[in-house]
Each structure stands twice: as C-alpha cells, then as structure tokens.
Coordinates of C-alpha atoms and ligand atoms in Angstrom, one line a residue:
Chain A
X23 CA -8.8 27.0 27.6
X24 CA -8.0 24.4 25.2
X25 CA -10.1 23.1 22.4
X26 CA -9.7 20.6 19.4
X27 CA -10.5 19.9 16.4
X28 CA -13.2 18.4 14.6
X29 CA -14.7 21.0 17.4
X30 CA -18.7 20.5 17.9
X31 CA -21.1 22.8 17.8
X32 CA -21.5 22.9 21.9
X33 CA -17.8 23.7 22.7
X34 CA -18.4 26.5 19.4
X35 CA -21.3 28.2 21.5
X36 CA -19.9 27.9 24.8
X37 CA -17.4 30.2 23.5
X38 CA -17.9 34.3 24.2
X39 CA -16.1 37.0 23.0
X40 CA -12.9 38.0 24.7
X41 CA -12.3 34.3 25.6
X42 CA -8.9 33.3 25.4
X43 CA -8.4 29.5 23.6
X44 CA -5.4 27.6 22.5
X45 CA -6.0 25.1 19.7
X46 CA -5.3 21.4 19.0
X47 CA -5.9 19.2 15.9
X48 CA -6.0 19.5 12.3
X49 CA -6.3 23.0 10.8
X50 CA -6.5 23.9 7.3
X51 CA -5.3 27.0 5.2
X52 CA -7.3 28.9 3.1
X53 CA -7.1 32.2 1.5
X54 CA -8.8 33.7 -1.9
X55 CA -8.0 31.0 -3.8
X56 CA -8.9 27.9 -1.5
X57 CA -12.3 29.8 -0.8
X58 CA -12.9 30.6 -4.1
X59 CA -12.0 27.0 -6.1
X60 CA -13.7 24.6 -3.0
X61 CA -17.2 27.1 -3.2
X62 CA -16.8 26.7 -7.2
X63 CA -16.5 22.9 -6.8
X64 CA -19.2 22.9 -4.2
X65 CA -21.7 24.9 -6.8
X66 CA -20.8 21.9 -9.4
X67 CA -21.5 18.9 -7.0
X68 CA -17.9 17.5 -6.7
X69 CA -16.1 16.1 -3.4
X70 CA -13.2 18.3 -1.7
X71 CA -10.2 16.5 -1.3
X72 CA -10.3 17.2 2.6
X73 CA -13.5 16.7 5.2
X74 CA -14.1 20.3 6.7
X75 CA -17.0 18.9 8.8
X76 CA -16.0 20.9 12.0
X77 CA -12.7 22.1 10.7
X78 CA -10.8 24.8 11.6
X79 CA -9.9 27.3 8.8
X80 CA -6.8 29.5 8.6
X81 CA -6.8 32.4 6.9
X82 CA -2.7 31.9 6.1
X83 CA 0.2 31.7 3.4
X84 CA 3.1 30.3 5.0
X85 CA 6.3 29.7 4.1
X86 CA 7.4 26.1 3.7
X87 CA 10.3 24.8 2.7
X88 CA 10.7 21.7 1.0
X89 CA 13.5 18.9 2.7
X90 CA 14.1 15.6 1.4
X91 CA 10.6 14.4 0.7
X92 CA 8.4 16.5 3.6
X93 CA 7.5 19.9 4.2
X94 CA 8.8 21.9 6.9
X95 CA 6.6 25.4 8.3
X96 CA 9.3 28.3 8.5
X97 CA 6.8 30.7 9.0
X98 CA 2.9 30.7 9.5
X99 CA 1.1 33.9 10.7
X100 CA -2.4 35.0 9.7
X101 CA -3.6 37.7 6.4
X102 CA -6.4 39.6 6.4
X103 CA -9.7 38.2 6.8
X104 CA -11.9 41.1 5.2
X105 CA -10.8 39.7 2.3
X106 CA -12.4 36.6 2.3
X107 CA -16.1 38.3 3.8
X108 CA -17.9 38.3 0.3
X109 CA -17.0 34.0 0.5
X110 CA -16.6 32.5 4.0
X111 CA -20.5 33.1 4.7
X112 CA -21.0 30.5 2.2
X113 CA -17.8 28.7 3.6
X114 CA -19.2 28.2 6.5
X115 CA -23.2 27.0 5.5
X116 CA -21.3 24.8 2.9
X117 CA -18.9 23.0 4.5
X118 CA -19.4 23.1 8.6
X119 CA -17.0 24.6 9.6
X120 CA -16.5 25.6 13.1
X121 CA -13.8 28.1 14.0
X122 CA -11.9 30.8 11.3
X123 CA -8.4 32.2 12.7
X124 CA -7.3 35.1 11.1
X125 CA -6.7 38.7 11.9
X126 CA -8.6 42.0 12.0
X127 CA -12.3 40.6 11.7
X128 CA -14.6 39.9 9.5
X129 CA -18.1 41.7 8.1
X130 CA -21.5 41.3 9.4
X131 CA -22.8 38.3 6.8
X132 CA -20.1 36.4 8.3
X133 CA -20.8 37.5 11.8
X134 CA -24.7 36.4 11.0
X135 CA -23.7 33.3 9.3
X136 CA -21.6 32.1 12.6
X137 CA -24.3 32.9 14.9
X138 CA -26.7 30.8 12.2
X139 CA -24.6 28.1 12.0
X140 CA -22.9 27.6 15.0
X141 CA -18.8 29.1 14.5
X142 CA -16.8 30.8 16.0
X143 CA -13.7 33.7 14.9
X144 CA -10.7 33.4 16.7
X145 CA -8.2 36.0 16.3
X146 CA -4.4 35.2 16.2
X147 CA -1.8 38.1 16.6
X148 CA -1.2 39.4 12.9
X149 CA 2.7 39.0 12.1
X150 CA 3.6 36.5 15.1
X151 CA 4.1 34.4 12.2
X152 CA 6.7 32.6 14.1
X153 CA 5.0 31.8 16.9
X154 CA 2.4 30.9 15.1
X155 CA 4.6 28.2 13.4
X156 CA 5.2 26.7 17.0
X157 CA 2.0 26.2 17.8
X158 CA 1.9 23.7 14.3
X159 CA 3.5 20.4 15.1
X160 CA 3.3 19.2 11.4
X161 CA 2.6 19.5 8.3
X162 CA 0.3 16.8 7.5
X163 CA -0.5 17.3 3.6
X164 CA -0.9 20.0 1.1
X165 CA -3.8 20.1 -1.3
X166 CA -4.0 22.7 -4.6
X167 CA -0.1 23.3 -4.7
X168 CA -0.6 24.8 -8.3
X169 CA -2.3 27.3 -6.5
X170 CA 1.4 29.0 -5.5
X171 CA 2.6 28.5 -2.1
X172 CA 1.1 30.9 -0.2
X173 CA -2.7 30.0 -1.8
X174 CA -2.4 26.3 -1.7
X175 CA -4.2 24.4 1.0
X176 CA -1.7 23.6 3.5
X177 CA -3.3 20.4 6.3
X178 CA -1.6 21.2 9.6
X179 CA -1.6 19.3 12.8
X180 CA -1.7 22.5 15.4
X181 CA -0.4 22.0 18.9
X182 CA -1.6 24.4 21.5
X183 CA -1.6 26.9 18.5
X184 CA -2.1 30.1 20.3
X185 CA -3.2 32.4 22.5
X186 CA -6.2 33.1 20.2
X187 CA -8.8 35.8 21.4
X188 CA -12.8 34.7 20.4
X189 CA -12.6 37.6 18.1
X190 CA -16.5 36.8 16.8
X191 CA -18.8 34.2 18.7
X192 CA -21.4 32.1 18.2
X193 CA -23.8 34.3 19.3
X194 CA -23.6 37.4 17.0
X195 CA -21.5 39.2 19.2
X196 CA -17.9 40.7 17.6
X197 CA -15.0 42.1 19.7
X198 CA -14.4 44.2 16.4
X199 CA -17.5 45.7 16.1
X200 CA -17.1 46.8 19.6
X201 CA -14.1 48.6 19.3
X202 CA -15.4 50.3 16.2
X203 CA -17.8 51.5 18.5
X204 CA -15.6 52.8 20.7
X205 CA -13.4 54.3 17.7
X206 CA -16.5 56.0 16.8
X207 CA -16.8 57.6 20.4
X208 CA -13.2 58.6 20.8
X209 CA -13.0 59.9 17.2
X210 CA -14.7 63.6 18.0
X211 CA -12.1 64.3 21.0
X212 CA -9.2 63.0 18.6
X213 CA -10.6 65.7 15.9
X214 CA -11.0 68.2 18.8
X215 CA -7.3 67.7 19.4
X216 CA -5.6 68.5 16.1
X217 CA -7.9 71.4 16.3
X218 CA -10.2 70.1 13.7
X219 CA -13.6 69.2 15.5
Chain B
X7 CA 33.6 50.6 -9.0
X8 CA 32.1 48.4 -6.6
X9 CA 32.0 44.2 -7.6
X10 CA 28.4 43.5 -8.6
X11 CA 29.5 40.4 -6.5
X12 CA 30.2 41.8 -3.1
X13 CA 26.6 44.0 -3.9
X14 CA 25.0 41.3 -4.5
X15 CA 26.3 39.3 -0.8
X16 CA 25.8 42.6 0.5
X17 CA 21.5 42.1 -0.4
X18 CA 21.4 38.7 0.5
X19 CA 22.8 40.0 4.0
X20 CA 20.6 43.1 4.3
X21 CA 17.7 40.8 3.6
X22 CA 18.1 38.2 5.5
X23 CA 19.4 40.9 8.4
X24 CA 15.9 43.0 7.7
X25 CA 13.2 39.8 8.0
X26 CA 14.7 38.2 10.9
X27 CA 15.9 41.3 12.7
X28 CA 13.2 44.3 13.9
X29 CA 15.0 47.6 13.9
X30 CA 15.8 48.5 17.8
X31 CA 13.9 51.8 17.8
X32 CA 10.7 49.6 16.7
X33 CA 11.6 47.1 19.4
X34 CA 12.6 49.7 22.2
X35 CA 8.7 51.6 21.0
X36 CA 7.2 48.0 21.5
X37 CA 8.4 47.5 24.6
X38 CA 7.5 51.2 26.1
X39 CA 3.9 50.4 24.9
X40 CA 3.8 46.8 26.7
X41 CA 4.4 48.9 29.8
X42 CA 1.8 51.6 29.2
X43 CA -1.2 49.0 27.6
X44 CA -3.9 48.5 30.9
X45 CA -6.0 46.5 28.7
X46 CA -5.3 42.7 29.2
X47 CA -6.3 42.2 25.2
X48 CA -4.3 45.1 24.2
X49 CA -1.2 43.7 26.4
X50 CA -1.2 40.0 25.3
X51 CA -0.9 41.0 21.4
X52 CA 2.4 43.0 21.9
X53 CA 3.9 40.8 24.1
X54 CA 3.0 38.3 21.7
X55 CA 4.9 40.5 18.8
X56 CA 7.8 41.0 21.3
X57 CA 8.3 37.4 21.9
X58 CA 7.8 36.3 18.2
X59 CA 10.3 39.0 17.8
X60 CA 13.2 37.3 19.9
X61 CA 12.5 33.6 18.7
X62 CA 12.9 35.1 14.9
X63 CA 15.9 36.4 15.8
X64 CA 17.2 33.2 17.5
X65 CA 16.4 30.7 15.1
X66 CA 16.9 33.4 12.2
X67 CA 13.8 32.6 10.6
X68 CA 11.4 35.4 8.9
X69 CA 9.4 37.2 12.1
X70 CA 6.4 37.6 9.9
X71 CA 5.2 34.5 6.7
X72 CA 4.7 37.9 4.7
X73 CA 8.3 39.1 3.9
X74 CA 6.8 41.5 1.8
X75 CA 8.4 42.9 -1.8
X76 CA 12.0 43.8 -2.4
X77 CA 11.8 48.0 -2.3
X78 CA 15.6 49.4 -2.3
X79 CA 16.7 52.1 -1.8
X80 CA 20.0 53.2 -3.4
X81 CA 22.5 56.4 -2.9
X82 CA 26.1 57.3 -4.0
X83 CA 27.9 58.7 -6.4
X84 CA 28.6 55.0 -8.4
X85 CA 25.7 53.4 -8.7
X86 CA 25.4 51.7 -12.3
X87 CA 25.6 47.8 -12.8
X88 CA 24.1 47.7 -9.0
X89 CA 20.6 46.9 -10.4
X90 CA 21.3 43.8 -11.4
X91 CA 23.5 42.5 -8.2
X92 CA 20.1 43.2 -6.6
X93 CA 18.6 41.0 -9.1
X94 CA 20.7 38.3 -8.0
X95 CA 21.1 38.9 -4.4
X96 CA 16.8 38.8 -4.2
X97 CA 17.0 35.5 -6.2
X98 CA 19.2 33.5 -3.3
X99 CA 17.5 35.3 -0.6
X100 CA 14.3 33.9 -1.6
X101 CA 16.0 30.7 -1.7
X102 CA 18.3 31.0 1.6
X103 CA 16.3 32.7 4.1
X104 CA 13.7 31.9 2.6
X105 CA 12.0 34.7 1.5
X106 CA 8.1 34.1 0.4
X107 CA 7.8 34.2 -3.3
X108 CA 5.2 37.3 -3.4
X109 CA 5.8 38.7 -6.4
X110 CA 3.2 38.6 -9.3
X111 CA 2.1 40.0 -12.8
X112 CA -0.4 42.2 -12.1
X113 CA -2.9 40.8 -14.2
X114 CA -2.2 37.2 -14.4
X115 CA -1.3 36.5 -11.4
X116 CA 1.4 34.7 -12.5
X117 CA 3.9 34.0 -10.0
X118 CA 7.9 33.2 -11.0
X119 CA 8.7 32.0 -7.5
X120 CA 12.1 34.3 -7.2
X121 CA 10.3 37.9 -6.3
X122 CA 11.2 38.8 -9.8
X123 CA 8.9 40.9 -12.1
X124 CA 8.6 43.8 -14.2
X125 CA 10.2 46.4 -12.3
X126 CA 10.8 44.3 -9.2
X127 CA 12.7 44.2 -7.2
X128 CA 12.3 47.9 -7.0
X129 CA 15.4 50.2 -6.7
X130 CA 15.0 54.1 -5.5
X131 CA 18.4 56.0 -6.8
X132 CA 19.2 59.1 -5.3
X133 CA 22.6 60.7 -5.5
X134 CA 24.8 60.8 -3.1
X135 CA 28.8 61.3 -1.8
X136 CA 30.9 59.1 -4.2
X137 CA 33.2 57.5 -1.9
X138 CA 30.5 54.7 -1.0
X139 CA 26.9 53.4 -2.0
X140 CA 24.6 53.0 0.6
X141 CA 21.6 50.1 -0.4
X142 CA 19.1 49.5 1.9
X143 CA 15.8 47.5 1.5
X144 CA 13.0 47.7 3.0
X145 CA 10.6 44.4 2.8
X146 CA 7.4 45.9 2.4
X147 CA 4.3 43.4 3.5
X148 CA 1.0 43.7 1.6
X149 CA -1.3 43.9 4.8
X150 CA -0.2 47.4 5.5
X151 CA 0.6 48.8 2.0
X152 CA -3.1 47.6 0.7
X153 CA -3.9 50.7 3.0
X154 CA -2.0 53.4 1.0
X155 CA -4.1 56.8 0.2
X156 CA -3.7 59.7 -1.3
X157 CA -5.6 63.0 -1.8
X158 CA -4.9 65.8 -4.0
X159 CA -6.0 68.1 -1.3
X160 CA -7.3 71.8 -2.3
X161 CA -4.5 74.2 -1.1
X162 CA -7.1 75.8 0.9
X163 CA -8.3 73.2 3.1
X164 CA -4.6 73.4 4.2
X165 CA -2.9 71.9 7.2
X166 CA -6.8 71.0 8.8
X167 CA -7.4 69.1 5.4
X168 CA -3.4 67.2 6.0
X169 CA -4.4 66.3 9.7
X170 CA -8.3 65.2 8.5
X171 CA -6.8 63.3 5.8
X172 CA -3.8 61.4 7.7
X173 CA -6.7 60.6 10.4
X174 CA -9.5 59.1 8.6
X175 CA -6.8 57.2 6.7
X176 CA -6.0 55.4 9.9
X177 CA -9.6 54.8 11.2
X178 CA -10.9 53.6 7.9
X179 CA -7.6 51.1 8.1
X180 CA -8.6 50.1 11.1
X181 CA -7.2 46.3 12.3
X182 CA -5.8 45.4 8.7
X183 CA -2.4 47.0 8.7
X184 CA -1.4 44.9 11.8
X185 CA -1.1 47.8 14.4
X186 CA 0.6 49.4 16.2
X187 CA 1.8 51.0 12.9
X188 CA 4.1 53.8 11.9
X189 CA 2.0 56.3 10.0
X190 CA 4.2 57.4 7.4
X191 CA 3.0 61.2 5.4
X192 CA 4.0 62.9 2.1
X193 CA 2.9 66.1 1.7
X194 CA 3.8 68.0 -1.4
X195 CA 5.4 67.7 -4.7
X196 CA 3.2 65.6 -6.8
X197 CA 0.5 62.7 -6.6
X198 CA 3.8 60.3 -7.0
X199 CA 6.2 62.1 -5.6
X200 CA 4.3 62.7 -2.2
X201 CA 3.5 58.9 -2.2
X202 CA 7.2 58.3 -2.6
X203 CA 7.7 60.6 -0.1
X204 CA 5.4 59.0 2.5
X205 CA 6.9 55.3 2.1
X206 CA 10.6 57.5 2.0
X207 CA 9.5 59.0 5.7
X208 CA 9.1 55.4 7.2
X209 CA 13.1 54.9 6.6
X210 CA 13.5 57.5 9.1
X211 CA 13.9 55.4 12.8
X212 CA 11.7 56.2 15.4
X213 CA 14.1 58.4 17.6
X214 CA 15.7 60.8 15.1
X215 CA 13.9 63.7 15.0
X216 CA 12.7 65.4 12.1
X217 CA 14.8 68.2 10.6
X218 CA 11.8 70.8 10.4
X219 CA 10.2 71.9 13.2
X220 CA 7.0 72.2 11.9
X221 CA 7.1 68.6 10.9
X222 CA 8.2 67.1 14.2
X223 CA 5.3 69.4 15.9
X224 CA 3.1 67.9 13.7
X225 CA 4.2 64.5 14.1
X226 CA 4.0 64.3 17.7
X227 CA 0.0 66.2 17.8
X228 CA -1.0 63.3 14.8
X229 CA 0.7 60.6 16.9
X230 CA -1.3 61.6 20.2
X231 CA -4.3 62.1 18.1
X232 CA -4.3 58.4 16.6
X233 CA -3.5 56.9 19.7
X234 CA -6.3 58.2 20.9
X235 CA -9.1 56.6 18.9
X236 CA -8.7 53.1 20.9
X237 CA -8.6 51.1 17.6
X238 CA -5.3 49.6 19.7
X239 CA -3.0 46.4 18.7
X240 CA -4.6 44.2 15.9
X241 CA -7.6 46.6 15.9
X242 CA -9.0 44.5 19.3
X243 CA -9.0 48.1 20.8
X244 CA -6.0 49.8 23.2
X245 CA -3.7 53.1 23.8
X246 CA -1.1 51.6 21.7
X247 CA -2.5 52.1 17.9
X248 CA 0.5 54.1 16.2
X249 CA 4.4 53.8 17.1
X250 CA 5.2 57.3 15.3
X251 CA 4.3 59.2 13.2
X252 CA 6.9 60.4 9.7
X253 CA 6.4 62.9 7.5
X254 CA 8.5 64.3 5.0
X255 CA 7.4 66.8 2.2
X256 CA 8.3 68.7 -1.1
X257 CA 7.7 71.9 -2.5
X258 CA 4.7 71.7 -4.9
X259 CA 2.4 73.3 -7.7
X260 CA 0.8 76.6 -6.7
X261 CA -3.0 75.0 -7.1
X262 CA -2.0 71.8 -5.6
X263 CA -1.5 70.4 -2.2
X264 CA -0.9 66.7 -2.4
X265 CA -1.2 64.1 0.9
X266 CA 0.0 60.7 1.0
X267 CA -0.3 57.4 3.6
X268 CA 2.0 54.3 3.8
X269 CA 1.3 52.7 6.3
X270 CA 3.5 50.3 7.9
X271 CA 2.8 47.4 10.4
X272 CA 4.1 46.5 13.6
X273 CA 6.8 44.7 11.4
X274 CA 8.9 47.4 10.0
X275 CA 11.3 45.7 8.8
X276 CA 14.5 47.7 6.9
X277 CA 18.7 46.5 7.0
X278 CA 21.0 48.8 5.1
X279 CA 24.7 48.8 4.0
X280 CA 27.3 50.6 3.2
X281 CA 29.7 49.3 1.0
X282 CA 33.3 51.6 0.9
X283 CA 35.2 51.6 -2.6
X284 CA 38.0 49.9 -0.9
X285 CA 35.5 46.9 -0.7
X286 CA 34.9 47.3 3.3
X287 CA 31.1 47.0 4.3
X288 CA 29.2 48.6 7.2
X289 CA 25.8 47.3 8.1
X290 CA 22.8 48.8 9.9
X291 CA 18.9 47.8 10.6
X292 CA 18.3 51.6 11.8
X293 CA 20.2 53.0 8.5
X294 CA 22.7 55.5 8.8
X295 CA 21.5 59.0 10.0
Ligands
SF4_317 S1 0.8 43.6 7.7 FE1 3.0 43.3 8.3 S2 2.9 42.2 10.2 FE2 0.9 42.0 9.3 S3 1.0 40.1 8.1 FE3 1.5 41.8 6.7 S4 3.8 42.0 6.8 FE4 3.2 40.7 8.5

C-alpha cells in the first residue's frame, strides 16, 4: 500500500498493525535534538521553521554530503526510537503529526498518545541505511544545521520509501508489545535449555 | 619500519573496505537465516539487510548512516609512530567515504567533524611476530554498543550465573541492537579486561571455531538458547535473533568471576591489513586466522 504525506487522520486509522506501507511526500528528521529544541520553542510560543501538520517524522542522522551548492543523501537508515519516548508524546499532541519511522518501538505514552491522537509507527529495517536513501528522491532543505549533521533537521522528499511495517497503530495496538509477549512465553523453555530454569 | 604513509592509505582502505563491505561469514549467516525464517515479517527484514547489503557494495557507499567509531586493533612487533598514521587515515576517510562524523566530548557534546577526540580513534596494541603489523578496525555503531553489560558475577553462581547473565542481557536488549546480532562474551580477567575481551571475541568470524572446547560448547547451547526467545530481526519477532555467539575469556582473581556483553548488530562491519616490512600489503574483511 502506498500512502503520502501531509497523511490525514482517516488513512492514519485505517492502518493496523502488521500492514505493510511504502511512503511518498515530505518527511522530516528528527532525533534528540530536533525533539528537544522544537518542544522548547513550542513551551515559549514561537513558530517552527517547518509545518508538521500531518508530517511524517524520522527518527534518522544521515550522512549528506555537500556538492556544489545542494545536498546529496549518502546514507539514511533509522536510530533508535526508545530514545525519543520521554518527548514524542508531546511531539505528537503538539505538532500533528501523523506517522513516526524508526526502529525497535516505542513505550506505552507514545503508544497511548497515537491512539489519542490519531498516528501511526511505521518500522523501517534498522541499518538498510542504503535502501533507505533510495526510497528519498531529494533533499529538499535542512533546518538547525548547528545542530551537527546527524541532529539537524534534514526536509526530504521520500519516494516509495520502504517497505515499512505498521509497527504501532492507531488503535493502541503495537507489533512490539506483541512480541515481548511472546519473548516472555518462550523465555522459561530457553532457561530450561541452558539448564537454568 | 613501516612509512606512517603507506599505514595511513592502508586505514583509509580498511575503512572504506569495512563500511561498504559486510564480512562473508556475516553475509553467508544472513543468507542461511533468509532460508530458515517462516515468518513473512521476520523474512522481509533480512532480505531487506541482504539487498541493502549488495547495493552498498555496488555503489560503495556506507551499508549503514551509523559508521560507528574508529576502534583498531593493532599487532606486530613494530608498532610505534602507527598511532598517528591512524589519525590521519580516519581524518580522509571521514572525508572520502564519507564516514559520519560521530565522535564527541563526552560532556559537551562537542563535535570536531573528523572522528577525532580524546583517545579516539582508539587503537588496541598487542604484540605480535615482527616481520609485519596487522591493523584492523572495526567500525563500531552506537545502536548495539549502547547495550554493553557487565556483571561482576559471584564465583559461585558459576557457569548458571554466565549463561543467566549473557541471556537476560539479550532480552532486556531486545529490538535496539538491530538484530540478528552476534553476542559477543568476556568472561574473566577483570571488569575491563573481560569487557575488552567481549568486544575482542566479535573479531573472531563466524565459521572459525573456538580454540577451547568448552567455549565452542557453550557458544553453540547460548546461541540455540537466544534464538529461541522469538525476539527475531529488528525485535518484530522470528527464529533468526542471534548470528553466533563469541566468547573469549582470561584467567581471573580467586573471589571474582567477571561477565561481559558487546553486542554487535546485523552490521558487523571489520577490514584488516597486513602490511609486510618490504612495503607489500595483504587485505581481509574476515581478518587473518
Ligand atoms: S545498530 Fe548497527 S545496523 Fe543498527 S543503526 Fe546502528 S550501526 Fe547501523
């Protein structure tokens, strides 16, 4: 299935967990320090320099090389997300935001906060960073360069960026939390194996 | 002695060779586990790693954005002026590869751009036969060494505390290290000196068997033991959750029994050389073994 960007809150909820997507439109990175800098200029009133009204957020630090005057992606996959679960439930209320791609999940506020709100997780293989790089047609803008490289807030134009799994839905329901389960059920006969049940 | 100048086109080589190039006995354990994974989830993230794989290699571009920080390790019997060849070959691989400028003060923040820093790159000298020096580098990203652990173990909990330890390590690690991963185990020696040993143990490729019986028995039980819990590629749940299992260990202190974890992702990236005093140069992504 393919879906773009600014995505709406319908195409957001139609989505279920497992659900494989690939993604057009503008998509913006943000790690730490985007999250941290646009909810501190949020909490004192002033304007972003971007519109993330139904944005898609990626939790990424590429590589990008600078020729003549433009930037050129080398290299683009996700970082953790658990990192950024004390911030994006704000992220999210704050900003309407519809879809975070990242890898390995994120905590239940978030999970709560996309049900609330109406967004969506989509998981992109960690590493495939060069893959990932295919699916971005061009780099539109950057944002926050003093940030470093890898923190700044990179404005891509994505082209059939994918495959991305719905990793968390719109309906409180998380693929991760689901296999933690199952982690949890398979742990005892994995203890029982190394003769330490 | 060896011209600091052919070390240092030497590391710009084993760099670019190590980011762009996955080791064949990570690709060949990649490609086993595409076969075995039923579940379609499970499936689509390795072939995804094994295509982004073969495109890296193609274009010669990075396979992963996080080309980690410069760790070397360095053996022979001539091995002084070397550090600073490094230096300099780290310096234009960050500029010709390009290399992500990860390195920072630990307190500032404060990035250089160039992966240079207080003690980085970071060189491991060991001794060695003095008719060559052998550098190899491992790029080390932070997804997978964020999930380092160690435990100064009581010598009495023993080989069911080792086993515990190494387990629980992976579970609580869950998705973040990018799996499958290679588990890699220091047992022994010191709090230091086993975690060296467990990052050592991942240089070790995935089908040379460990020297000590006991070790490879133990690798194989752990290995079938993670794979097992169903955490699977990226954590979205699979057979495939580990690639191997390393240990390596030390003698140690009579009232301790140190453990250590370093874990490394899917993209376990390591190029080695070894440059001849004559000035001939051999290269390897599997290391020489
Ligand atoms: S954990 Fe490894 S594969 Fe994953 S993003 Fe980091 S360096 Fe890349």
């Amino acid at each position: 299935m393919r879906i773009k960007t600014p995505l709406s809150e319908e195409v957001v909820r139609s989505l279920k967990v497992g659900d494989v997507v690939h993604l057009d439109g503008v998509v913006y990175t943000g790690r730490d320090e985007v999250h941290m800098r646009a909810l501190d200029m949020c909490d004192k009133g002033e304007k972003l320099p971007v519109d993330l009204n139904g944005a898609a957020i990626y939790h990424c630090g590429p590589i990008m090389r600078k020729k003549d005057d433009s930037w050129v992606l080398v290299a683009a996959g996700p970082t953790t997300s658990a990192r950024m679960n004390s911030l994006e439930p704000r992220f999210i209320e704050g900003f309407g935001i519809r879809a975070v791609i990242g890898k390995g999940g994120m905590s239940q506020p978030t999970i709560d906060a996309m049900s609330k709100f109406g967004c969506v997780y989509l998981a992109i293989t960690g590493g495939a960073a060069v893959l990932a790089a295919m699916g971005v047609t061009k780099v539109l803008g950057v944002e926050w360069l003093d940030l470093g490289m890898p923190e700044a807030l990179w404005i891509l134009e994505a082209g059939n960026l994918g495959p991305l799994i719905v990793g968390i839905d719109a309906h409180g329901d998380s693929l991760f939390k689901k296999v933690e389960e199952e982690v949890s059920r398979n742990l005892p006969f994995a203890r029982r194996r190394l003769g330490i049940g | 002695m060896i011209p600091p100048d052919l070390v240092e086109e030497v590391v710009v080589n084993i760099l670019r060779t190590a980011v762009t190039t996955l080791p064949s006995d990570v690709v060949s354990e990649l490609q086993k586990a595409e076969a075995e994974e039923s579940d379609e989830i499970a499936r689509t993230q390795i072939s995804t790693i094994l295509e982004n794989v073969r495109r890296a290699g193609e274009i010669a571009v990075p396979m992963c954005q996080d080309t980690g920080i410069p760790l070397f390790f360095v053996s022979g019997g001539c091995i002084s002026e070397i550090e600073d060849a490094i230096k300099r070959g780290v310096v234009r691989a960050t500029e010709e590869v390009p290399l992500r400028p990860n390195v920072v003060h630990p307190l500032t923040r404060r990035n250089a751009g160039n992966n240079l820093g207080i003690e980085m790159p970071h060189v491991n000298y060991s001794p060695g036969p003095r008719d060559y020096v052998d550098i190899t580098v491992m790029p080390k990203g932070a997804g997978s060494e964020n999930m380092s652990a160690l435990r100064m173990l009581v010598p009495s909990e023993g080989i069911r505390g080792v086993k515990s330890f190494v387990l629980d390590t992976v579970v609580s690690a869950g998705s973040r290290p990018c799996p499958p991963t290679i588990v890699g185990v220091g047992i022994g020696g010191s709090s230091d000196i086993a975690m060296t040993l467990a990052k050592k143990a991942l240089l070790r490729p995935l089908n040379v068997r460990n020297p000590h019986a006991e070790l490879q028995a133990l690798e194989e039980e752990l290995l079938a033991a993670i794979n097992q819990t169903g955490i699977g590629p990226m954590g979205l749940g699979g057979k495939t959750t580990s690639l191997g299992v390393r240990i390596d260990m030390a003698h140690c202190h009579t009232a301790s029994l140190p453990v250590a974890v370093n874990l490394q992702c899917w993209a376990a990236r390591k190029a080695s050389a070894r440059i001849f005093l004559d000035g001939r140069v051999t290269y390897s992504t599997e290391g020489f073994w």
